[in-house]
């Protein structure tokens, strides 16, 4: 039914307008107790074997919603109702900003991909913090908060900008993510260089610890698939050195590798970050490389082109404790999480592993024992 509706309605709308329309319906459904109970019972059934512990948190499953869908923390319960067991809001910036001018979101339907140059459009960390503080949760959901740099803030003042958001938001976050990998904020990706990333992460860590008492807020960094392999290694080493809790691999890509089915070359030529099926290969390579470097000392979150249970299982075997979806949800619709959970439970049952935790990194470890290292591209050449 959703695919029919997508073809008849959503495909005819501007993608951003369709997003607001669909998200609005989800939020409305979640406000009606009897409807949300029925929806959650069908779309988010629990599978005991998928229970996951990560970042000191207990989750019903490893699947979460990637940042970018709910930028302002307005629909957390709606997304939990659809089966996402952690919801990463944002990206949130210290100052409110409108983002880039429309049109800024594009569907590449035959490639099951999206291109976006949204530009961190959000209400700002003060408004989002107030909303989170006032929230009365309906479902038990892990909430991640993804923070980024305000566009008008110069690069040399980026640390203070992130610290402002951290001071406002950390107390409301089950985990915190430093986003330095969006291609749509000028200069942002320069912060992935370790000489810039080190002081940024240390400052955010200190601000979170100073602001939140009684618990330690887990801190992760989200990196781009376009990093060269040596730079991926450098980020992994830095994360271990400074005691980071995890790495999210990966954000969108500026590369256009993997495209080929889309008939409209004008869409392919649009600037912005590419997500969905075409980024799958490189995101998996980065994940494997990270796990080969850090093992189980960090929590790795696999995101990018996870369309179904096979993709999810492959990321877990490669080293991901948690996984996230976004673009595939747009194409698959409300039953995306239900189908993925059912398939993932079946794959675990058919495997030699008793738990998901045993399966995490198993394929990468086997590759390493054969001398294959991370099992990915070891040439040091970035996808570009």
mmCIF file of C-alpha atoms in Angstrom:
data_model
loop_
_atom_site.group_PDB
_atom_site.id
_atom_site.type_symbol
_atom_site.label_atom_id
_atom_site.label_comp_id
_atom_site.label_asym_id
_atom_site.label_seq_id
_atom_site.Cartn_x
_atom_site.Cartn_y
_atom_site.Cartn_z
ATOM 1 C CA UNK A 1 0.000 0.000 0.000
ATOM 2 C CA UNK A 2 2.797 2.402 0.860
ATOM 3 C CA UNK A 3 4.590 1.796 -2.420
ATOM 4 C CA UNK A 4 1.384 2.469 -4.306
ATOM 5 C CA UNK A 5 0.858 5.644 -2.285
ATOM 6 C CA UNK A 6 4.504 6.645 -2.883
ATOM 7 C CA UNK A 7 4.087 6.259 -6.638
ATOM 8 C CA UNK A 8 0.751 8.050 -6.790
ATOM 9 C CA UNK A 9 1.352 10.841 -4.269
ATOM 10 C CA UNK A 10 4.840 11.276 -2.830
ATOM 11 C CA UNK A 11 6.675 11.009 -6.159
ATOM 12 C CA UNK A 12 4.568 13.866 -7.478
ATOM 13 C CA UNK A 13 5.454 16.164 -4.581
ATOM 14 C CA UNK A 14 8.634 18.079 -3.922
ATOM 15 C CA UNK A 15 10.658 15.705 -1.674
ATOM 16 C CA UNK A 16 10.923 18.197 1.181
ATOM 17 C CA UNK A 17 7.191 18.882 1.100
ATOM 18 C CA UNK A 18 6.514 15.147 1.036
ATOM 19 C CA UNK A 19 8.805 14.716 4.054
ATOM 20 C CA UNK A 20 6.892 17.303 6.085
ATOM 21 C CA UNK A 21 3.570 15.799 5.030
ATOM 22 C CA UNK A 22 4.555 12.221 5.907
ATOM 23 C CA UNK A 23 6.255 13.198 9.153
ATOM 24 C CA UNK A 24 3.213 15.238 10.115
ATOM 25 C CA UNK A 25 0.974 12.205 9.710
ATOM 26 C CA UNK A 26 3.320 10.093 11.825
ATOM 27 C CA UNK A 27 3.306 12.674 14.610
ATOM 28 C CA UNK A 28 -0.468 13.004 14.448
ATOM 29 C CA UNK A 29 -0.940 9.232 14.675
ATOM 30 C CA UNK A 30 1.377 9.100 17.700
ATOM 31 C CA UNK A 31 -0.792 11.628 19.547
ATOM 32 C CA UNK A 32 -3.888 9.395 19.483
ATOM 33 C CA UNK A 33 -3.482 6.695 22.174
ATOM 34 C CA UNK A 34 -5.553 3.944 20.578
ATOM 35 C CA UNK A 35 -4.029 4.476 17.138
ATOM 36 C CA UNK A 36 -0.430 4.594 18.334
ATOM 37 C CA UNK A 37 -0.973 1.465 20.444
ATOM 38 C CA UNK A 38 -2.342 -0.415 17.432
ATOM 39 C CA UNK A 39 0.417 0.919 15.141
ATOM 40 C CA UNK A 40 3.211 0.030 17.568
ATOM 41 C CA UNK A 41 1.806 -3.466 18.137
ATOM 42 C CA UNK A 42 1.948 -4.171 14.408
ATOM 43 C CA UNK A 43 4.994 -2.162 13.292
ATOM 44 C CA UNK A 44 7.227 -2.534 16.343
ATOM 45 C CA UNK A 45 6.849 -6.051 17.771
ATOM 46 C CA UNK A 46 9.654 -6.965 20.156
ATOM 47 C CA UNK A 47 12.151 -9.731 19.409
ATOM 48 C CA UNK A 48 13.876 -10.751 22.646
ATOM 49 C CA UNK A 49 16.863 -12.124 20.747
ATOM 50 C CA UNK A 50 17.583 -8.674 19.276
ATOM 51 C CA UNK A 51 18.052 -6.955 22.628
ATOM 52 C CA UNK A 52 21.220 -4.918 22.539
ATOM 53 C CA UNK A 53 23.462 -3.269 25.107
ATOM 54 C CA UNK A 54 25.590 -0.384 23.891
ATOM 55 C CA UNK A 55 26.987 2.843 25.331
ATOM 56 C CA UNK A 56 25.824 1.708 28.758
ATOM 57 C CA UNK A 57 22.239 1.620 27.442
ATOM 58 C CA UNK A 58 19.754 -1.202 26.938
ATOM 59 C CA UNK A 59 17.834 -1.195 23.665
ATOM 60 C CA UNK A 60 15.119 -3.444 22.261
ATOM 61 C CA UNK A 61 17.117 -3.823 19.037
ATOM 62 C CA UNK A 62 20.168 -2.329 17.313
ATOM 63 C CA UNK A 63 18.099 -0.356 14.769
ATOM 64 C CA UNK A 64 17.759 3.394 15.060
ATOM 65 C CA UNK A 65 16.787 6.395 12.974
ATOM 66 C CA UNK A 66 19.738 8.356 11.599
ATOM 67 C CA UNK A 67 20.075 12.082 12.183
ATOM 68 C CA UNK A 68 18.483 14.392 9.646
ATOM 69 C CA UNK A 69 14.933 13.090 9.714
ATOM 70 C CA UNK A 70 13.790 14.696 12.979
ATOM 71 C CA UNK A 71 15.936 17.801 13.151
ATOM 72 C CA UNK A 72 14.060 19.551 15.956
ATOM 73 C CA UNK A 73 12.991 16.665 18.239
ATOM 74 C CA UNK A 74 9.330 17.024 17.309
ATOM 75 C CA UNK A 75 8.491 13.377 16.513
ATOM 76 C CA UNK A 76 10.565 11.046 18.703
ATOM 77 C CA UNK A 77 7.600 8.979 19.898
ATOM 78 C CA UNK A 78 6.222 8.756 16.376
ATOM 79 C CA UNK A 79 9.428 7.210 15.109
ATOM 80 C CA UNK A 80 9.606 4.865 18.111
ATOM 81 C CA UNK A 81 6.045 3.811 17.260
ATOM 82 C CA UNK A 82 7.359 2.709 13.852
ATOM 83 C CA UNK A 83 10.025 0.484 15.422
ATOM 84 C CA UNK A 84 13.140 2.643 15.693
ATOM 85 C CA UNK A 85 14.677 1.798 19.052
ATOM 86 C CA UNK A 86 16.933 4.811 19.115
ATOM 87 C CA UNK A 87 16.199 8.136 17.470
ATOM 88 C CA UNK A 88 19.040 10.502 16.713
ATOM 89 C CA UNK A 89 17.708 14.041 16.457
ATOM 90 C CA UNK A 90 19.399 16.918 14.666
ATOM 91 C CA UNK A 91 21.721 18.015 13.391
ATOM 92 C CA UNK A 92 21.226 20.856 15.895
ATOM 93 C CA UNK A 93 23.356 24.012 15.802
ATOM 94 C CA UNK A 94 23.957 26.572 18.526
ATOM 95 C CA UNK A 95 22.067 29.247 16.622
ATOM 96 C CA UNK A 96 18.816 28.743 14.713
ATOM 97 C CA UNK A 97 19.293 28.784 10.963
ATOM 98 C CA UNK A 98 17.084 28.293 7.903
ATOM 99 C CA UNK A 99 19.549 26.141 5.988
ATOM 100 C CA UNK A 100 20.197 26.425 2.295
ATOM 101 C CA UNK A 101 17.557 27.807 -0.067
ATOM 102 C CA UNK A 102 15.133 25.332 -1.692
ATOM 103 C CA UNK A 103 15.229 23.169 -3.736
ATOM 104 C CA UNK A 104 17.596 21.262 -1.528
ATOM 105 C CA UNK A 105 16.370 17.662 -1.415
ATOM 106 C CA UNK A 106 16.232 15.324 -4.419
ATOM 107 C CA UNK A 107 15.091 11.741 -4.972
ATOM 108 C CA UNK A 108 16.991 9.438 -7.305
ATOM 109 C CA UNK A 109 14.284 6.797 -7.284
ATOM 110 C CA UNK A 110 15.780 4.157 -9.635
ATOM 111 C CA UNK A 111 18.980 4.257 -7.561
ATOM 112 C CA UNK A 112 17.067 4.243 -4.251
ATOM 113 C CA UNK A 113 19.066 7.275 -3.221
ATOM 114 C CA UNK A 114 18.679 10.842 -2.014
ATOM 115 C CA UNK A 115 20.778 13.950 -2.515
ATOM 116 C CA UNK A 116 20.421 16.668 0.088
ATOM 117 C CA UNK A 117 21.979 20.041 0.689
ATOM 118 C CA UNK A 118 19.691 21.020 3.546
ATOM 119 C CA UNK A 119 22.412 22.947 5.369
ATOM 120 C CA UNK A 120 21.533 22.083 8.989
ATOM 121 C CA UNK A 121 18.157 23.811 8.959
ATOM 122 C CA UNK A 122 16.958 23.737 12.575
ATOM 123 C CA UNK A 123 15.490 25.842 15.366
ATOM 124 C CA UNK A 124 18.746 26.065 17.325
ATOM 125 C CA UNK A 125 19.957 24.323 20.465
ATOM 126 C CA UNK A 126 18.056 26.535 22.936
ATOM 127 C CA UNK A 127 14.682 25.761 21.354
ATOM 128 C CA UNK A 128 15.438 22.052 20.943
ATOM 129 C CA UNK A 129 16.682 21.804 24.549
ATOM 130 C CA UNK A 130 13.461 23.382 25.800
ATOM 131 C CA UNK A 131 11.397 20.917 23.771
ATOM 132 C CA UNK A 132 13.350 17.942 25.099
ATOM 133 C CA UNK A 133 13.041 19.220 28.665
ATOM 134 C CA UNK A 134 9.261 19.471 28.326
ATOM 135 C CA UNK A 135 8.864 16.114 26.582
ATOM 136 C CA UNK A 136 6.756 13.425 28.264
ATOM 137 C CA UNK A 137 7.815 10.167 26.575
ATOM 138 C CA UNK A 138 5.168 7.708 25.464
ATOM 139 C CA UNK A 139 7.603 4.952 24.476
ATOM 140 C CA UNK A 140 10.895 3.978 26.090
ATOM 141 C CA UNK A 141 13.268 5.243 23.427
ATOM 142 C CA UNK A 142 16.964 6.043 23.405
ATOM 143 C CA UNK A 143 17.477 9.625 22.244
ATOM 144 C CA UNK A 144 20.719 10.643 20.590
ATOM 145 C CA UNK A 145 21.496 14.322 20.000
ATOM 146 C CA UNK A 146 23.591 15.203 16.951
ATOM 147 C CA UNK A 147 25.270 18.633 17.057
ATOM 148 C CA UNK A 148 26.993 20.605 14.308
ATOM 149 C CA UNK A 149 28.527 23.996 13.554
ATOM 150 C CA UNK A 150 26.415 27.075 12.912
ATOM 151 C CA UNK A 151 27.074 28.175 9.330
ATOM 152 C CA UNK A 152 27.832 31.841 10.101
ATOM 153 C CA UNK A 153 30.354 30.938 12.807
ATOM 154 C CA UNK A 154 33.924 31.053 11.460
ATOM 155 C CA UNK A 155 35.967 27.875 11.629
ATOM 156 C CA UNK A 156 38.283 29.270 14.308
ATOM 157 C CA UNK A 157 35.264 29.727 16.612
ATOM 158 C CA UNK A 158 33.783 26.296 15.942
ATOM 159 C CA UNK A 159 34.815 24.787 19.284
ATOM 160 C CA UNK A 160 32.931 27.429 21.264
ATOM 161 C CA UNK A 161 29.898 26.940 19.019
ATOM 162 C CA UNK A 162 29.805 23.182 19.692
ATOM 163 C CA UNK A 163 30.351 23.781 23.414
ATOM 164 C CA UNK A 164 27.314 26.073 23.532
ATOM 165 C CA UNK A 165 25.130 23.340 22.052
ATOM 166 C CA UNK A 166 26.646 20.765 24.387
ATOM 167 C CA UNK A 167 25.902 22.850 27.473
ATOM 168 C CA UNK A 168 22.274 23.186 26.399
ATOM 169 C CA UNK A 169 21.603 19.690 25.121
ATOM 170 C CA UNK A 170 23.850 17.154 26.873
ATOM 171 C CA UNK A 171 21.584 16.736 29.887
ATOM 172 C CA UNK A 172 18.727 15.712 27.607
ATOM 173 C CA UNK A 173 20.769 13.219 25.542
ATOM 174 C CA UNK A 174 21.176 9.496 26.084
ATOM 175 C CA UNK A 175 24.205 9.935 23.846
ATOM 176 C CA UNK A 176 25.782 12.896 22.064
ATOM 177 C CA UNK A 177 27.208 12.989 18.518
ATOM 178 C CA UNK A 178 29.675 15.508 17.123
ATOM 179 C CA UNK A 179 28.918 15.888 13.428
ATOM 180 C CA UNK A 180 31.948 17.066 11.459
ATOM 181 C CA UNK A 181 31.081 15.268 8.244
ATOM 182 C CA UNK A 182 28.180 16.968 6.491
ATOM 183 C CA UNK A 183 29.233 18.315 3.081
ATOM 184 C CA UNK A 184 26.649 21.108 3.243
ATOM 185 C CA UNK A 185 28.242 23.481 5.780
ATOM 186 C CA UNK A 186 31.327 25.233 4.368
ATOM 187 C CA UNK A 187 34.517 24.221 6.163
ATOM 188 C CA UNK A 188 32.818 21.647 8.383
ATOM 189 C CA UNK A 189 34.660 18.633 7.010
ATOM 190 C CA UNK A 190 37.985 20.364 7.706
ATOM 191 C CA UNK A 191 37.262 19.617 11.365
ATOM 192 C CA UNK A 192 37.750 15.884 10.670
ATOM 193 C CA UNK A 193 41.507 16.462 10.503
ATOM 194 C CA UNK A 194 42.858 15.161 13.792
ATOM 195 C CA UNK A 195 44.656 18.399 14.651
ATOM 196 C CA UNK A 196 41.255 20.151 14.571
ATOM 197 C CA UNK A 197 39.177 17.237 15.816
ATOM 198 C CA UNK A 198 41.197 16.641 18.994
ATOM 199 C CA UNK A 199 40.540 20.019 20.684
ATOM 200 C CA UNK A 200 36.909 19.956 19.523
ATOM 201 C CA UNK A 201 36.140 16.542 21.003
ATOM 202 C CA UNK A 202 38.031 17.278 24.206
ATOM 203 C CA UNK A 203 36.117 20.530 24.654
ATOM 204 C CA UNK A 204 32.750 18.847 24.051
ATOM 205 C CA UNK A 205 33.673 16.052 26.466
ATOM 206 C CA UNK A 206 34.654 18.537 29.160
ATOM 207 C CA UNK A 207 31.483 20.584 28.625
ATOM 208 C CA UNK A 208 29.265 17.505 28.848
ATOM 209 C CA UNK A 209 30.969 16.340 32.038
ATOM 210 C CA UNK A 210 30.732 19.822 33.565
ATOM 211 C CA UNK A 211 27.077 20.241 32.644
ATOM 212 C CA UNK A 212 25.676 16.804 33.482
ATOM 213 C CA UNK A 213 26.065 15.394 36.964
ATOM 214 C CA UNK A 214 25.302 11.874 38.119
ATOM 215 C CA UNK A 215 26.039 10.154 34.803
ATOM 216 C CA UNK A 216 28.485 10.223 31.935
ATOM 217 C CA UNK A 217 26.919 11.108 28.584
ATOM 218 C CA UNK A 218 28.414 8.845 25.871
ATOM 219 C CA UNK A 219 30.137 10.840 23.124
ATOM 220 C CA UNK A 220 30.518 9.751 19.493
ATOM 221 C CA UNK A 221 31.816 11.343 16.312
ATOM 222 C CA UNK A 222 30.227 10.946 12.881
ATOM 223 C CA UNK A 223 32.622 10.722 9.949
ATOM 224 C CA UNK A 224 32.346 10.939 6.177
ATOM 225 C CA UNK A 225 32.745 8.026 3.763
ATOM 226 C CA UNK A 226 35.029 10.254 1.685
ATOM 227 C CA UNK A 227 37.904 10.107 4.170
ATOM 228 C CA UNK A 228 41.003 8.373 2.877
ATOM 229 C CA UNK A 229 41.789 5.117 4.656
ATOM 230 C CA UNK A 230 44.761 6.627 6.493
ATOM 231 C CA UNK A 231 42.494 9.369 7.817
ATOM 232 C CA UNK A 232 39.950 6.794 8.969
ATOM 233 C CA UNK A 233 42.765 5.121 10.911
ATOM 234 C CA UNK A 234 43.812 8.459 12.385
ATOM 235 C CA UNK A 235 40.283 9.203 13.625
ATOM 236 C CA UNK A 236 40.055 5.705 15.123
ATOM 237 C CA UNK A 237 43.364 6.150 16.938
ATOM 238 C CA UNK A 238 42.324 9.570 18.224
ATOM 239 C CA UNK A 239 38.999 8.208 19.474
ATOM 240 C CA UNK A 240 40.822 5.544 21.481
ATOM 241 C CA UNK A 241 43.403 7.993 22.779
ATOM 242 C CA UNK A 242 40.921 10.508 24.188
ATOM 243 C CA UNK A 243 38.379 7.962 25.427
ATOM 244 C CA UNK A 244 35.583 8.517 22.947
ATOM 245 C CA UNK A 245 32.670 6.099 23.238
ATOM 246 C CA UNK A 246 32.013 5.418 19.592
ATOM 247 C CA UNK A 247 32.128 6.339 15.910
ATOM 248 C CA UNK A 248 29.255 6.577 13.446
ATOM 249 C CA UNK A 249 30.200 5.354 9.971
ATOM 250 C CA UNK A 250 29.159 7.067 7.825
ATOM 251 C CA UNK A 251 27.530 10.329 6.768
ATOM 252 C CA UNK A 252 26.548 11.151 3.185
ATOM 253 C CA UNK A 253 29.097 11.257 0.370
ATOM 254 C CA UNK A 254 30.023 13.886 -2.195
ATOM 255 C CA UNK A 255 31.021 11.057 -4.535
ATOM 256 C CA UNK A 256 28.647 9.834 -7.213
ATOM 257 C CA UNK A 257 30.049 6.306 -7.441
ATOM 258 C CA UNK A 258 27.441 3.589 -7.720
ATOM 259 C CA UNK A 259 24.914 5.665 -9.603
ATOM 260 C CA UNK A 260 23.921 4.418 -13.005
ATOM 261 C CA UNK A 261 20.221 3.671 -13.088
ATOM 262 C CA UNK A 262 18.964 7.226 -12.767
ATOM 263 C CA UNK A 263 17.806 8.506 -16.114
ATOM 264 C CA UNK A 264 17.937 12.200 -15.261
ATOM 265 C CA UNK A 265 21.559 13.433 -15.393
ATOM 266 C CA UNK A 266 20.473 16.772 -13.954
ATOM 267 C CA UNK A 267 19.601 15.051 -10.681
ATOM 268 C CA UNK A 268 22.944 13.281 -10.525
ATOM 269 C CA UNK A 269 24.661 16.640 -11.045
ATOM 270 C CA UNK A 270 22.954 18.276 -8.062
ATOM 271 C CA UNK A 271 25.383 19.279 -5.319
ATOM 272 C CA UNK A 272 25.016 17.901 -1.822
ATOM 273 C CA UNK A 273 25.401 14.673 0.088
ATOM 274 C CA UNK A 274 24.350 11.403 -1.522
ATOM 275 C CA UNK A 275 22.715 8.797 0.711
ATOM 276 C CA UNK A 276 21.009 5.472 0.201
ATOM 277 C CA UNK A 277 22.017 2.377 -1.734
ATOM 278 C CA UNK A 278 24.966 3.912 -3.663
ATOM 279 C CA UNK A 279 26.888 4.737 -0.456
ATOM 280 C CA UNK A 280 26.524 1.181 0.870
ATOM 281 C CA UNK A 281 29.842 -0.182 -0.391
ATOM 282 C CA UNK A 282 32.086 2.571 0.939
ATOM 283 C CA UNK A 283 30.263 2.839 4.268
ATOM 284 C CA UNK A 284 30.799 -0.879 4.774
ATOM 285 C CA UNK A 285 34.491 -0.540 3.907
ATOM 286 C CA UNK A 286 34.935 2.249 6.450
ATOM 287 C CA UNK A 287 33.128 0.214 9.102
ATOM 288 C CA UNK A 288 35.313 -2.821 8.501
ATOM 289 C CA UNK A 289 38.432 -0.709 8.676
ATOM 290 C CA UNK A 290 37.351 0.911 11.916
ATOM 291 C CA UNK A 291 36.555 -2.425 13.546
ATOM 292 C CA UNK A 292 39.881 -3.876 12.455
ATOM 293 C CA UNK A 293 41.514 -0.890 14.169
ATOM 294 C CA UNK A 294 39.478 -0.587 17.388
ATOM 295 C CA UNK A 295 37.793 -3.968 17.873
ATOM 296 C CA UNK A 296 35.284 -3.895 20.708
ATOM 297 C CA UNK A 297 36.938 -0.965 22.479
ATOM 298 C CA UNK A 298 34.499 1.457 20.822
ATOM 299 C CA UNK A 299 30.854 1.192 19.827
ATOM 300 C CA UNK A 300 30.584 1.415 16.054
ATOM 301 C CA UNK A 301 27.337 2.519 14.452
ATOM 302 C CA UNK A 302 26.795 1.414 10.856
ATOM 303 C CA UNK A 303 24.731 3.693 8.627
ATOM 304 C CA UNK A 304 24.508 4.225 4.879
ATOM 305 C CA UNK A 305 22.540 2.066 2.453
ATOM 306 C CA UNK A 306 21.012 -0.309 5.002
ATOM 307 C CA UNK A 307 17.943 -1.329 3.035
ATOM 308 C CA UNK A 308 17.026 -4.704 4.493
ATOM 309 C CA UNK A 309 17.923 -7.433 6.962
ATOM 310 C CA UNK A 310 20.773 -8.713 4.777
ATOM 311 C CA UNK A 311 22.406 -5.286 4.867
ATOM 312 C CA UNK A 312 21.853 -5.014 8.624
ATOM 313 C CA UNK A 313 23.334 -8.464 9.270
ATOM 314 C CA UNK A 314 26.339 -7.650 7.087
ATOM 315 C CA UNK A 315 27.031 -4.479 9.109
ATOM 316 C CA UNK A 316 26.800 -6.372 12.386
ATOM 317 C CA UNK A 317 29.205 -9.053 11.152
ATOM 318 C CA UNK A 318 31.506 -6.261 9.962
ATOM 319 C CA UNK A 319 31.638 -4.662 13.418
ATOM 320 C CA UNK A 320 28.541 -2.538 14.032
ATOM 321 C CA UNK A 321 26.863 -2.854 17.419
ATOM 322 C CA UNK A 322 24.174 -0.399 16.339
ATOM 323 C CA UNK A 323 22.765 0.345 12.902
ATOM 324 C CA UNK A 324 20.737 3.258 11.533
ATOM 325 C CA UNK A 325 18.457 3.858 8.587
ATOM 326 C CA UNK A 326 16.978 6.882 6.837
ATOM 327 C CA UNK A 327 16.898 6.793 3.027
ATOM 328 C CA UNK A 328 15.646 3.197 2.880
ATOM 329 C CA UNK A 329 12.837 4.143 5.270
ATOM 330 C CA UNK A 330 11.728 6.770 2.755
ATOM 331 C CA UNK A 331 11.473 4.138 0.031
ATOM 332 C CA UNK A 332 10.195 1.216 2.117
ATOM 333 C CA UNK A 333 7.726 3.094 4.301
ATOM 334 C CA UNK A 334 6.291 2.382 7.766
ATOM 335 C CA UNK A 335 6.984 -1.369 7.673
ATOM 336 C CA UNK A 336 10.734 -0.835 7.166
ATOM 337 C CA UNK A 337 11.737 -1.524 10.775
ATOM 338 C CA UNK A 338 9.261 -4.415 11.181
ATOM 339 C CA UNK A 339 10.653 -6.234 8.134
ATOM 340 C CA UNK A 340 14.245 -5.578 9.124
ATOM 341 C CA UNK A 341 13.706 -6.838 12.679
ATOM 342 C CA UNK A 342 11.969 -9.994 11.502
ATOM 343 C CA UNK A 343 14.688 -10.756 8.978
ATOM 344 C CA UNK A 344 17.493 -9.981 11.394
ATOM 345 C CA UNK A 345 16.028 -12.327 14.004
ATOM 346 C CA UNK A 346 15.829 -15.073 11.365
ATOM 347 C CA UNK A 347 19.452 -14.559 10.331
ATOM 348 C CA UNK A 348 20.628 -14.701 13.931
ATOM 349 C CA UNK A 349 18.657 -17.920 14.497
ATOM 350 C CA UNK A 350 20.259 -19.496 11.424
ATOM 351 C CA UNK A 351 23.770 -18.413 12.456
ATOM 352 C CA UNK A 352 26.275 -20.062 14.807
ATOM 353 C CA UNK A 353 25.953 -17.126 17.232
ATOM 354 C CA UNK A 354 23.794 -17.239 20.334
ATOM 355 C CA UNK A 355 23.431 -13.456 20.565
ATOM 356 C CA UNK A 356 23.882 -10.389 18.395
ATOM 357 C CA UNK A 357 26.790 -9.371 20.601
ATOM 358 C CA UNK A 358 28.649 -12.552 19.597
ATOM 359 C CA UNK A 359 28.076 -11.760 15.934
ATOM 360 C CA UNK A 360 29.442 -8.192 16.089
ATOM 361 C CA UNK A 361 32.663 -8.063 14.059
ATOM 362 C CA UNK A 362 32.796 -11.813 13.398
ATOM 363 C CA UNK A 363 33.380 -11.481 9.643
ATOM 364 C CA UNK A 364 36.046 -8.797 10.056
ATOM 365 C CA UNK A 365 37.845 -10.883 12.662
ATOM 366 C CA UNK A 366 37.805 -13.874 10.306
ATOM 367 C CA UNK A 367 39.165 -11.724 7.468
ATOM 368 C CA UNK A 368 41.920 -10.504 9.765
ATOM 369 C CA UNK A 369 42.868 -14.048 10.740
ATOM 370 C CA UNK A 370 43.340 -14.786 7.047
ATOM 371 C CA UNK A 371 45.561 -11.751 6.660
ATOM 372 C CA UNK A 372 42.911 -9.677 4.878
ATOM 373 C CA UNK A 373 42.912 -6.881 7.442
ATOM 374 C CA UNK A 374 39.763 -4.806 7.333
ATOM 375 C CA UNK A 375 38.472 -6.639 4.328
ATOM 376 C CA UNK A 376 37.998 -3.426 2.403
ATOM 377 C CA UNK A 377 39.933 -1.073 0.164
ATOM 378 C CA UNK A 378 43.423 -0.879 1.662
ATOM 379 C CA UNK A 379 44.863 1.389 -1.030
ATOM 380 C CA UNK A 380 44.387 4.581 0.959
ATOM 381 C CA UNK A 381 42.281 6.056 -1.848
ATOM 382 C CA UNK A 382 39.091 7.752 -0.769
ATOM 383 C CA UNK A 383 35.796 7.351 -2.568
ATOM 384 C CA UNK A 384 35.526 10.511 -4.610
#
